[in-house]
XYZ file of C-alpha atoms in Angstrom:
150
model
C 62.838 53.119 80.672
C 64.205 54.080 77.652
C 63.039 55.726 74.805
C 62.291 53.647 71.740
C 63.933 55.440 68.192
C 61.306 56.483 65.486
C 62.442 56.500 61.705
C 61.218 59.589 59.606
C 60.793 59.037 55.966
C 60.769 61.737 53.798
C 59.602 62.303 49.877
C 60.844 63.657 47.487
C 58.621 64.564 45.116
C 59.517 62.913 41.173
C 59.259 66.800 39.499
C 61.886 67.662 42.289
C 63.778 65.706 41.468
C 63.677 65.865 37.652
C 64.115 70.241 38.487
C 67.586 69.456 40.439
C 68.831 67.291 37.889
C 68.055 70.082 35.207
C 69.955 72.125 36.965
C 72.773 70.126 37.868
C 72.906 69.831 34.396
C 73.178 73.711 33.725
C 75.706 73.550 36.377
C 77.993 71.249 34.752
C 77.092 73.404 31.555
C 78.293 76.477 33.100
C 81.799 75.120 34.429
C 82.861 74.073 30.764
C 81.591 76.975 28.048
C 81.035 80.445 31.123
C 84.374 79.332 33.037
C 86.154 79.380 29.851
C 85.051 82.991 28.710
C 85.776 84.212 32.279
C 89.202 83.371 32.190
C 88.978 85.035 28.851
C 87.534 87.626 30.105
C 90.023 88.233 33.327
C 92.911 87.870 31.012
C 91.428 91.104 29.110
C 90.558 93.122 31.974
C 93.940 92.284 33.594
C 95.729 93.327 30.650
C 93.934 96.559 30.510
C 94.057 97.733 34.281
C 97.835 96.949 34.337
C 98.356 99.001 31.109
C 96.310 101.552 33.093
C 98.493 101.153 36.036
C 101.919 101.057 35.123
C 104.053 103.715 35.527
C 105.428 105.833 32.215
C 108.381 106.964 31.402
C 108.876 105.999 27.704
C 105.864 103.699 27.938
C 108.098 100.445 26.594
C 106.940 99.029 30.229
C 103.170 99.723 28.904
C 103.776 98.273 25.094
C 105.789 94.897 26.918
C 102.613 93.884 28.460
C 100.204 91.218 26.642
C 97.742 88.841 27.227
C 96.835 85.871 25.273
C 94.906 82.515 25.776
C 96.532 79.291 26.029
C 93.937 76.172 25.906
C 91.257 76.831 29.051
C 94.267 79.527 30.434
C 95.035 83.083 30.241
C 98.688 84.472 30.658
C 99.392 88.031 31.208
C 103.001 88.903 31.242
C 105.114 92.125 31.286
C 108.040 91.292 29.033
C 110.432 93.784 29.702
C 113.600 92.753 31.543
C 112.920 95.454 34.760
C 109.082 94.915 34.787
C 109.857 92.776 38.320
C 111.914 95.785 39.814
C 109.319 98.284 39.041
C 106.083 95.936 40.342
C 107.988 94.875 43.263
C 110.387 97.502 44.116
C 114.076 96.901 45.452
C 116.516 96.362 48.251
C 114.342 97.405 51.491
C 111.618 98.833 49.372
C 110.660 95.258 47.740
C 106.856 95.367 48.456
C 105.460 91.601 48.481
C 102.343 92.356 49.677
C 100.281 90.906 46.139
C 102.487 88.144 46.497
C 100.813 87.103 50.027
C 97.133 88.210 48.579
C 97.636 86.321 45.784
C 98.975 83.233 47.775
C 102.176 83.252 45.244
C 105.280 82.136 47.684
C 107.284 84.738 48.319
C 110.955 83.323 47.261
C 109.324 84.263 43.646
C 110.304 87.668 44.272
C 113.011 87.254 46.751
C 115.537 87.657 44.162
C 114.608 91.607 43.711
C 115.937 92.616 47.264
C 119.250 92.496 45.854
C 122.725 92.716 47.080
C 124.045 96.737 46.059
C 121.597 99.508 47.693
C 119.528 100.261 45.189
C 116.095 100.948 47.101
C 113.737 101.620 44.140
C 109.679 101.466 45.811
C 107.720 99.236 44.666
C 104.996 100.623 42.049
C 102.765 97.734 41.047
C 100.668 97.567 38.255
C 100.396 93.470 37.298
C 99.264 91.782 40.328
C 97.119 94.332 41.862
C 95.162 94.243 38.694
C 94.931 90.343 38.725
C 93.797 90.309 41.505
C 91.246 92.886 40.859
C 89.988 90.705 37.618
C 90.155 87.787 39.814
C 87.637 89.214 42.558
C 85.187 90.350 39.364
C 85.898 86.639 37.650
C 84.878 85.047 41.098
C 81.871 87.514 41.436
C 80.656 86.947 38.071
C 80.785 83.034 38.597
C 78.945 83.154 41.946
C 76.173 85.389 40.222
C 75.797 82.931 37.339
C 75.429 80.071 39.512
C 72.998 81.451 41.454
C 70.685 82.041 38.284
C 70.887 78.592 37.915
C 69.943 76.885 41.224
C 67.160 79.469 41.671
């Protein structure tokens, strides 16, 4: 004999509803004015720990590094010319290890191996610290949006 399929209904109470949609709205809130500061923010904190990082000899590798907002973007950059040799390292010593954490393919750096045996190790400074902001960014995000769906 078989078995004869019951419907359940369920309610949803009105002031539920109307408390999800308030924050729903907080949510959509947060992912226009908090994103934007956070990326603000990790461009900041990147720029600092890498300045902290880097190695010194005459510190031009330090003063080449800046951060700066572009639209809803941050760019942090190390402009000096061997800034890539020194993060990654060269010949058999090229270290792409950020690269891979980072998800950045690694033919970006491929070009460091070089031909001539020049194995400088890599010492990074950048990406480590990107990555580092980008953990705190993420952290800080998941916190906030769990304030609001409390």
């Amino acid at each position: 004999m078989a078995k004869k399929f019951q419907y359940t209904r369920v309610y949803v109470d009105p002031v539920d509803l109307k408390e999800i949609d308030q924050k729903m709205k907080r949510l959509f809130k947060i992912s226009k004015q908090e994103l934007s500061t956070e990326v603000g923010l990790w461009g900041t904190t990147t720029t600092r720990l890498a300045k902290e990082r880097v190695p010194r000899d005459t510190g031009d590798l330090m003063k080449s590094i800046s951060g700066r907002r572009e639209g809803d973007q941050a760019v942090v950059e190390a402009k000096a010319n061997y800034a890539p040799y020194v993060e990654f390292g060269t010949g058999r010593n090229v270290d792409l290890s950020e690269l891979d954490e980072l998800e950045i393919p690694r033919k970006y750096a491929d070009e460091f191996k070089g031909k001539r045996e020049v194995n400088l190790p890599a010492r990074p400074y950048l990406y480590n610290s990107a990555r580092e902001a980008l953990r705190d960014m993420l952290s800080n995000m998941n916190r906030k949006i769990k304030n609001i769906v409390r």
